[in-house]
GROMACS .gro file of C-alpha atoms in nm:
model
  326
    1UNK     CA    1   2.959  -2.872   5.219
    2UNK     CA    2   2.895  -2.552   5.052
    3UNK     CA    3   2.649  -2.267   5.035
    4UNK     CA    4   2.328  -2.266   4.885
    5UNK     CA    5   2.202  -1.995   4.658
    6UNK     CA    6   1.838  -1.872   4.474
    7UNK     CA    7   1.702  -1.676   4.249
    8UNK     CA    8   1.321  -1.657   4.106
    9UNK     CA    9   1.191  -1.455   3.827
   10UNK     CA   10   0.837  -1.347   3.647
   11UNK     CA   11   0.952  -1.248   3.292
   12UNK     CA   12   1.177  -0.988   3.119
   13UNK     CA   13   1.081  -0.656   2.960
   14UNK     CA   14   0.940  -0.479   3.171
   15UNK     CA   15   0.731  -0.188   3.037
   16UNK     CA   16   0.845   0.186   3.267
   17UNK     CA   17   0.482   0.306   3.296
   18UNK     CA   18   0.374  -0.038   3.461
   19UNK     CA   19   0.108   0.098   3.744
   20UNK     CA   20   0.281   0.133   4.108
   21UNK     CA   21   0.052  -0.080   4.244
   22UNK     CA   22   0.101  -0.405   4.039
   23UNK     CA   23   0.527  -0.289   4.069
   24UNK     CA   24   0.453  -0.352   4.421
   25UNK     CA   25   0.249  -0.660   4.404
   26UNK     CA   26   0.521  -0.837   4.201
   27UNK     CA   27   0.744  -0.752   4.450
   28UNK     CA   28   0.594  -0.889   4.769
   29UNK     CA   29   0.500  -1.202   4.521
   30UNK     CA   30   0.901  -1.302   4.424
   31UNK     CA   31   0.984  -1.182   4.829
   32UNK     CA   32   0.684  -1.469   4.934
   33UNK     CA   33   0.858  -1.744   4.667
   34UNK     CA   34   1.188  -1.626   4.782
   35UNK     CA   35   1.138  -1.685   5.142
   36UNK     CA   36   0.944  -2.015   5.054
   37UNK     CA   37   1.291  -2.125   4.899
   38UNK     CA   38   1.545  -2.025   5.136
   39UNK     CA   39   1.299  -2.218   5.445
   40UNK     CA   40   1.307  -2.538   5.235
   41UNK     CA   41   1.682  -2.506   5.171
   42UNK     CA   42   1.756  -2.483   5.541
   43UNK     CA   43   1.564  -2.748   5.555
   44UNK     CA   44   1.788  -2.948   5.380
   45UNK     CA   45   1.574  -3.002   5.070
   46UNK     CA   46   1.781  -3.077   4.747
   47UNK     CA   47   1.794  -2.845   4.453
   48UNK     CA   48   1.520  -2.999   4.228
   49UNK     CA   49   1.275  -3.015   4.531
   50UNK     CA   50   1.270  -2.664   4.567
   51UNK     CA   51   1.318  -2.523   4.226
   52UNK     CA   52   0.977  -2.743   4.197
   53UNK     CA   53   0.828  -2.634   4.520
   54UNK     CA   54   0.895  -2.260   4.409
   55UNK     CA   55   0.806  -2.241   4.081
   56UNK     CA   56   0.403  -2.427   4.170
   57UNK     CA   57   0.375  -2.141   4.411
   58UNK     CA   58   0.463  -1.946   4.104
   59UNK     CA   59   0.224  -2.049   3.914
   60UNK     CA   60  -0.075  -2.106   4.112
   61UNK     CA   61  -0.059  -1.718   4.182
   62UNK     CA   62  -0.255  -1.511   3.885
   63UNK     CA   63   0.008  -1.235   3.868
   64UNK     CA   64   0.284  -1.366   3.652
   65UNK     CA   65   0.234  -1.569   3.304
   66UNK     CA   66   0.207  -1.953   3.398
   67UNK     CA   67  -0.048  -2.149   3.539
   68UNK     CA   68  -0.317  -1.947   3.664
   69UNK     CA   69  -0.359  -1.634   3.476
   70UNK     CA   70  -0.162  -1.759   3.155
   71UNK     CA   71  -0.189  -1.564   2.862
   72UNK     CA   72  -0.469  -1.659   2.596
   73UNK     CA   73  -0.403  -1.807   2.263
   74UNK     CA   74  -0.571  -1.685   1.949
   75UNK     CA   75  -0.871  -1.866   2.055
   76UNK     CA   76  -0.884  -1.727   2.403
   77UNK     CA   77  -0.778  -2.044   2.547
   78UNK     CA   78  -0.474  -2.102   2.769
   79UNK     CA   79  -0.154  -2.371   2.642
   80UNK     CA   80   0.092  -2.365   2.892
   81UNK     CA   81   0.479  -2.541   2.892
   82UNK     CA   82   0.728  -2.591   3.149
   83UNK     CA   83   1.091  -2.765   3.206
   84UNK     CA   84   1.251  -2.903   3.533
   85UNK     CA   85   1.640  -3.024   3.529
   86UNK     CA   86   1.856  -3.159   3.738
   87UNK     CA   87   2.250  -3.099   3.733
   88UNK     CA   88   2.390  -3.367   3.902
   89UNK     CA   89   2.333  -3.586   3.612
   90UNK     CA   90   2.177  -3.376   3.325
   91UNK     CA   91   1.836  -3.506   3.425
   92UNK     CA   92   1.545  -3.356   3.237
   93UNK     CA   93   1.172  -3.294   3.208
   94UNK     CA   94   0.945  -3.091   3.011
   95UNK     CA   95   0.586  -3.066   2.880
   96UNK     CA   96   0.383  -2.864   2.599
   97UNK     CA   97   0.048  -2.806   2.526
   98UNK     CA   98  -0.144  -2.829   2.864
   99UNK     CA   99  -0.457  -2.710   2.932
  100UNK     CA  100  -0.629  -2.895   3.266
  101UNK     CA  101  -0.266  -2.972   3.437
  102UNK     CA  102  -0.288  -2.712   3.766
  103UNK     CA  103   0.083  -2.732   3.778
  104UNK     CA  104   0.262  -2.765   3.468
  105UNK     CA  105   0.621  -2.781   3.634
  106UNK     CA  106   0.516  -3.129   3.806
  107UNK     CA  107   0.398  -3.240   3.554
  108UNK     CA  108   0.744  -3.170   3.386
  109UNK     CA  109   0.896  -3.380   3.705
  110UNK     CA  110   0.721  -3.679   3.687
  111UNK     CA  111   0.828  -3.705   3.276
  112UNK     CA  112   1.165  -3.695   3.433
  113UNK     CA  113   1.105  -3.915   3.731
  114UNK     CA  114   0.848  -4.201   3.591
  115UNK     CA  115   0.875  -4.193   3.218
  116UNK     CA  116   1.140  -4.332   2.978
  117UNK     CA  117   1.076  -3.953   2.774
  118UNK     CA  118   1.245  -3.615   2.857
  119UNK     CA  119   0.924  -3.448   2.633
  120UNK     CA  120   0.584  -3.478   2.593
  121UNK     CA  121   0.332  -3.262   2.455
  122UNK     CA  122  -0.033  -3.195   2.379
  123UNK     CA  123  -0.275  -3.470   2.391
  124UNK     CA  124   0.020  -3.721   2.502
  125UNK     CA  125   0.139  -3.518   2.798
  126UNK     CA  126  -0.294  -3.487   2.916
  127UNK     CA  127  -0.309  -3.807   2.893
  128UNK     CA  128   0.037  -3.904   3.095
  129UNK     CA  129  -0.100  -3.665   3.366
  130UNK     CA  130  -0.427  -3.836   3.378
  131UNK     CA  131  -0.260  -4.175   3.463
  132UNK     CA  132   0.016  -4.014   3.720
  133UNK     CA  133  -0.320  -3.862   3.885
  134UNK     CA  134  -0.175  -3.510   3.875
  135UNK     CA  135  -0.450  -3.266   3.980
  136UNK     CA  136  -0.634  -3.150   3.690
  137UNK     CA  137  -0.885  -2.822   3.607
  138UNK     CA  138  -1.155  -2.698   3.369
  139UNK     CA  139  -0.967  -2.472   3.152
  140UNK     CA  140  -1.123  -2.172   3.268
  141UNK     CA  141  -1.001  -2.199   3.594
  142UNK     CA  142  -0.664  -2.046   3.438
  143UNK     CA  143  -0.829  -1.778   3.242
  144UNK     CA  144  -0.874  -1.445   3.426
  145UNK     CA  145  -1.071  -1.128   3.340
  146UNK     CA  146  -0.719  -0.928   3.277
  147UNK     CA  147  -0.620  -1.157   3.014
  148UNK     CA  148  -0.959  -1.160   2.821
  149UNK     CA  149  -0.952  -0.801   2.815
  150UNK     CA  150  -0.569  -0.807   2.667
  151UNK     CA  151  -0.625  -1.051   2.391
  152UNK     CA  152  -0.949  -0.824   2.317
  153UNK     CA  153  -0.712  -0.516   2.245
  154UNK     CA  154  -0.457  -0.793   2.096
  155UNK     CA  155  -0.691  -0.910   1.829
  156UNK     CA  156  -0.807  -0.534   1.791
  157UNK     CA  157  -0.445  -0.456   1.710
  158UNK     CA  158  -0.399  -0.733   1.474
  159UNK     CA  159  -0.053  -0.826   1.671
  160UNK     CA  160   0.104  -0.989   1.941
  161UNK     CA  161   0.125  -0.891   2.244
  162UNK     CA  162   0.391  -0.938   2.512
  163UNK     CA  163   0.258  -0.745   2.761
  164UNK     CA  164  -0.080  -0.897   2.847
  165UNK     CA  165   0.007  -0.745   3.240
  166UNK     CA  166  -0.066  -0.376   3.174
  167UNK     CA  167  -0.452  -0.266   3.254
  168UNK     CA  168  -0.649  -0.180   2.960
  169UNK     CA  169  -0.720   0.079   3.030
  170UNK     CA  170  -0.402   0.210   3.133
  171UNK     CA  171  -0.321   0.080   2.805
  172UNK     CA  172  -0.255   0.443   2.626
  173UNK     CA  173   0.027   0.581   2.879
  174UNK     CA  174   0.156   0.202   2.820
  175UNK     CA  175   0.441   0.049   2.636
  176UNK     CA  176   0.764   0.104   2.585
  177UNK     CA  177   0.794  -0.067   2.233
  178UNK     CA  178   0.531   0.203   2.075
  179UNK     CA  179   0.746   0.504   1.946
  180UNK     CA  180   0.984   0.251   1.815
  181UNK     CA  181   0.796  -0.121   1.716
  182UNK     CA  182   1.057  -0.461   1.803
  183UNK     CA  183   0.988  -0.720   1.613
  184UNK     CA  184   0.996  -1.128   1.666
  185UNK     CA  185   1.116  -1.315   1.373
  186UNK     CA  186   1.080  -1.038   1.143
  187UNK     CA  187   0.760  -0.910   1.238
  188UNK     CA  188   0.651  -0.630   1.449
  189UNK     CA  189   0.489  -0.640   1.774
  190UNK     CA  190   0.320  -0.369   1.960
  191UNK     CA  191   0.438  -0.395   2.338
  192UNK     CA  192   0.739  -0.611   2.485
  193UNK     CA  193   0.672  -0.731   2.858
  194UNK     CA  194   0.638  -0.995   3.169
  195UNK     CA  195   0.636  -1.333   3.012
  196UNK     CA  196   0.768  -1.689   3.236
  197UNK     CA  197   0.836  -1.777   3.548
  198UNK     CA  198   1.149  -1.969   3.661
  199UNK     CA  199   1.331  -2.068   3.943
  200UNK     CA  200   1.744  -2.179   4.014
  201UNK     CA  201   1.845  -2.324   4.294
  202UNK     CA  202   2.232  -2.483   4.403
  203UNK     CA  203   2.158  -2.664   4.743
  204UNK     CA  204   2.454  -2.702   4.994
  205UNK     CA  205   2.580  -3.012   4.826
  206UNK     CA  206   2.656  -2.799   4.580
  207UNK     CA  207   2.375  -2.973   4.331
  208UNK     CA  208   2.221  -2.712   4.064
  209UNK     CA  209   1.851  -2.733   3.943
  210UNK     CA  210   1.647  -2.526   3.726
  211UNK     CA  211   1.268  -2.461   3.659
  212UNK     CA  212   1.103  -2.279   3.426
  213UNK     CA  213   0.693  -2.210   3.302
  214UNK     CA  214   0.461  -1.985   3.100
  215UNK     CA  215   0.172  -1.951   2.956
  216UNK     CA  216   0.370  -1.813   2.633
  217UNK     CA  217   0.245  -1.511   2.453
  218UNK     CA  218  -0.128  -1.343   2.439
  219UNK     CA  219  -0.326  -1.428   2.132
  220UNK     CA  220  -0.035  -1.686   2.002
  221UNK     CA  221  -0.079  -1.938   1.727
  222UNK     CA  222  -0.252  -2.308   1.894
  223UNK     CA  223   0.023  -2.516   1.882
  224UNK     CA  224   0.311  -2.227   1.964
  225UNK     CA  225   0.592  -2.380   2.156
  226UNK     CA  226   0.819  -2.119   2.299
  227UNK     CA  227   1.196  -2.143   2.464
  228UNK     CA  228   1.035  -2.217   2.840
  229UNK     CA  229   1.031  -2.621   2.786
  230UNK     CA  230   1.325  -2.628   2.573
  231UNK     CA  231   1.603  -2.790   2.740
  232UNK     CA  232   1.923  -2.589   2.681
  233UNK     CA  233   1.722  -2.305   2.576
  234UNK     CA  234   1.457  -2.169   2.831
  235UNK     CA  235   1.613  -2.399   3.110
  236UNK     CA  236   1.996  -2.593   3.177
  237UNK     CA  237   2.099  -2.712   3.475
  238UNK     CA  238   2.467  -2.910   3.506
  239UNK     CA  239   2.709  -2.989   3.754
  240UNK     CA  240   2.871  -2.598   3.674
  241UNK     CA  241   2.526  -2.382   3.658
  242UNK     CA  242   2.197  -2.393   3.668
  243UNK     CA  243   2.010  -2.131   3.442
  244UNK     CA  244   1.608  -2.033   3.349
  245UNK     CA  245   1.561  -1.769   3.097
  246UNK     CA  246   1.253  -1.523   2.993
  247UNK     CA  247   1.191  -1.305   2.706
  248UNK     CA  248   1.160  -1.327   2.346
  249UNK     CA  249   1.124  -1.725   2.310
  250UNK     CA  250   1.250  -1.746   1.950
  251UNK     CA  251   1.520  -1.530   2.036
  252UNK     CA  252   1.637  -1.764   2.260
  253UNK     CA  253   1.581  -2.069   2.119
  254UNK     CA  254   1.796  -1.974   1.844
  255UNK     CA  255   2.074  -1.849   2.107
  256UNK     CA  256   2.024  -2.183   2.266
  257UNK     CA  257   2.106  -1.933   2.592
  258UNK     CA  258   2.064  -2.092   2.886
  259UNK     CA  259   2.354  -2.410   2.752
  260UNK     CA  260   2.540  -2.090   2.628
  261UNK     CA  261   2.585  -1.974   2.988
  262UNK     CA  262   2.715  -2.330   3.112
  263UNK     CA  263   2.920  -2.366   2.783
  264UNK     CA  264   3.116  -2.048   2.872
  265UNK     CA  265   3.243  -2.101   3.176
  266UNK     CA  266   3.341  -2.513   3.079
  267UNK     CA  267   3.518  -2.407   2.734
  268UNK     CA  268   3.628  -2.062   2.821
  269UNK     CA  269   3.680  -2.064   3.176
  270UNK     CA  270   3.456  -1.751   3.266
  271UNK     CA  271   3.262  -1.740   3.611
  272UNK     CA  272   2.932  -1.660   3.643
  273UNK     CA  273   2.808  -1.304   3.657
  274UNK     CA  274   3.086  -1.285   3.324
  275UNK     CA  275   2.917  -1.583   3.181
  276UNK     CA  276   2.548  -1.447   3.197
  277UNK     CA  277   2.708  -1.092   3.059
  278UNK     CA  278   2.877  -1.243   2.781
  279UNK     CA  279   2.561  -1.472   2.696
  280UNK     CA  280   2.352  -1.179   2.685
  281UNK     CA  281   2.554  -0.939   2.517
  282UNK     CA  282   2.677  -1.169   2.258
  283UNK     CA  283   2.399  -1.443   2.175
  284UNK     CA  284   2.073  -1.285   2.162
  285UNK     CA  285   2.162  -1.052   1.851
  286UNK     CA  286   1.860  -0.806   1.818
  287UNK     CA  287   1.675  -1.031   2.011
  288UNK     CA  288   1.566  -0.880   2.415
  289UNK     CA  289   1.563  -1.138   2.685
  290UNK     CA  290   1.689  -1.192   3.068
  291UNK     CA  291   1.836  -1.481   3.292
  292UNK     CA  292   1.908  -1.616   3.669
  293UNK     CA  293   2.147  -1.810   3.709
  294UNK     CA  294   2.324  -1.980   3.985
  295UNK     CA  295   2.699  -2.189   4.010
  296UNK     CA  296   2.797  -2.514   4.210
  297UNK     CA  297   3.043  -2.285   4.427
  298UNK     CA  298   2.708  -2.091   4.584
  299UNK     CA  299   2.696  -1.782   4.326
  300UNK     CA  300   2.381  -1.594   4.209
  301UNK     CA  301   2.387  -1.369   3.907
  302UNK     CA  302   2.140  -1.235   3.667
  303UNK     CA  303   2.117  -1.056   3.328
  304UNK     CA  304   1.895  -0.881   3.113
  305UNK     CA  305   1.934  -0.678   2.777
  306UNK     CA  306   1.545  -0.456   2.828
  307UNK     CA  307   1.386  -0.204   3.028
  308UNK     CA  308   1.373  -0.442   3.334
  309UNK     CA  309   1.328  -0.800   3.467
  310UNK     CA  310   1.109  -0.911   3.758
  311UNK     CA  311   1.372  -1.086   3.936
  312UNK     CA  312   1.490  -1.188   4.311
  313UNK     CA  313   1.746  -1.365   4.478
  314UNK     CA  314   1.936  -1.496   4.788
  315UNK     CA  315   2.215  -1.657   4.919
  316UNK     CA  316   2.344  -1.829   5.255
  317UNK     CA  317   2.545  -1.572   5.373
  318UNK     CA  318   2.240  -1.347   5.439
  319UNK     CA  319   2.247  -1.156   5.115
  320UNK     CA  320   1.888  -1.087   4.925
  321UNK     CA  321   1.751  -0.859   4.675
  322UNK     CA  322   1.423  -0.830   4.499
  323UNK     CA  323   1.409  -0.566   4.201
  324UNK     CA  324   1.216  -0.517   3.848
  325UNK     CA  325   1.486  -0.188   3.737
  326UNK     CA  326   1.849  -0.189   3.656
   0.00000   0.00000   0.00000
């Protein structure tokens, strides 16, 4: 047998001037969903149980982007996504266009468990929950006060906005991307932030899973799909790794990163921690974007290529860590 290993995040891009306060509060959040994970690990539960079992938690708590307190499309509703895999045999969920699902990564599960389908979406994926008897909410139950108020200044701006976390009205001392604009797909957007939450897990059998779900980004198109349900994109899992990524979505759908990370170490023999730095030094060209990741020998690493990434993580041997900075 080996040693287990986990790591959690809420989103990459992480803006300096973020408030104290809600620093701290992400904190003790990914320290609660940490703790959650290691107890069900020494508990014997397999990889996919708890990368599942994390990532609800996740997203039934408003501070991160999925589930509850999702960010608001361009019509001030909320479409969320998420993907579930399972290394041992490349096993795969994933779901788009929800908006009554409470928990989106379940949802993903039970495509993987008790459909023929590794996708389904929209009005086909509703309708799928309905019959699995999945709990289901009024729409407004994800929408919260902060995120009306950030696609407000959104639309006001005309733009995009990544960071639908910071206060409005702590808005002016806010955002790292002001003095000098980034842009998605060639076009420029105001304030890069927390987006996604995701979960990787290798259990003492040395099985890898990996979860991810968001909300996406404030004020996007109706019908956006992002990297988060995107197998081999936002989420990979394998017998090597297993890897959940958050950022700029197109960015890393076109970086395919989270395969890229497993791909390395197969074809060029690299070990993890060197695999994630490699990944996102060399596939996300001007794109900005983090990772977790975890191997089948018990490892834990993580990357990122902006200001910061809400991130935590733990292994068997007693070693933890829960940060936002380099």
């Amino acid at each position: 047998m080996g040693a287990w290993a986990i790591a959690v995040h809420g989103g990459a891009g992480v803006d300096p001037n973020l408030p104290l306060e809600r620093q701290e509060e992400a904190k003790q959040l990914l320290t609660r969903c940490l703790n959650l994970g290691i107890s069900a690990l020494r508990s014997n539960l397999s990889a996919i149980d708890v990368v599942e079992l994390v990532v609800r938690e996740l997203e039934t708590d408003p501070l991160f982007n999925s589930g509850r307190g999702s960010a608001l499309t361009e019509k001030g509703t909320v479409e969320m996504e998420a993907s579930i895999m399972d290394g041992p045999k490349r096993r795969c969920g994933a779901v788009s266009g929800l908006t009554t699902v409470k928990n989106p990564i379940s949802l993903a599960r039970l495509v993987m468990d008790k459909s023929p389908h590794s996708y389904l979406a929209f009005s086909g994926a509703e309708e799928f929950a309905r019959k699995q008897g999945v709990e289901l909410v009024d729409n407004e139950y994800f929408i919260t006060p902060d995120n009306v108020g950030m696609l407000k200044l959104a639309k006001e701006a005309n733009t995009i906005l990544f960071d639908y976390r910071i206060p409005v009205s702590g808005y002016e001392t806010c955002g790292a991307g002001v003095e000098s604009p980034l842009q998605m797909n060639g076009l420029p957007i105001s304030v890069y932030a927390p987006e996604t939450v995701g979960c990787v897990v290798v259990d003492r059998e040395g099985r890898c899973a990996a979860a991810t779900s968001t909300g996406g980004l404030m004020n996007k198109m109706i019908g956006r799909i992002g990297d988060s349900p995107l197998i081999g994109a936002g989420t990979y899992a394998c017998d090597v790794c297993g890897v959940s990524c958050t950022g700029e979505g197109e960015a890393i759908i076109r970086g395919t990163l989270a395969r890229e990370v497993a791909a390395v170490m197969e074809y060029k023999g690299l070990g993890l921690q060197q695999a994630v730095d490699f990944v996102i030094k060399h596939r996300l060209d001007d794109g900005k974007a983090g990772l977790i990741a975890v191997s089948n020998t018990g490892e834990v690493a993580y990357g990122f290529n902006c200001n910061g990434m809400f991130r935590g993580c733990a292994t068997e041997d007693g070693f933890m860590e829960v940060g936002i900075w380099e």
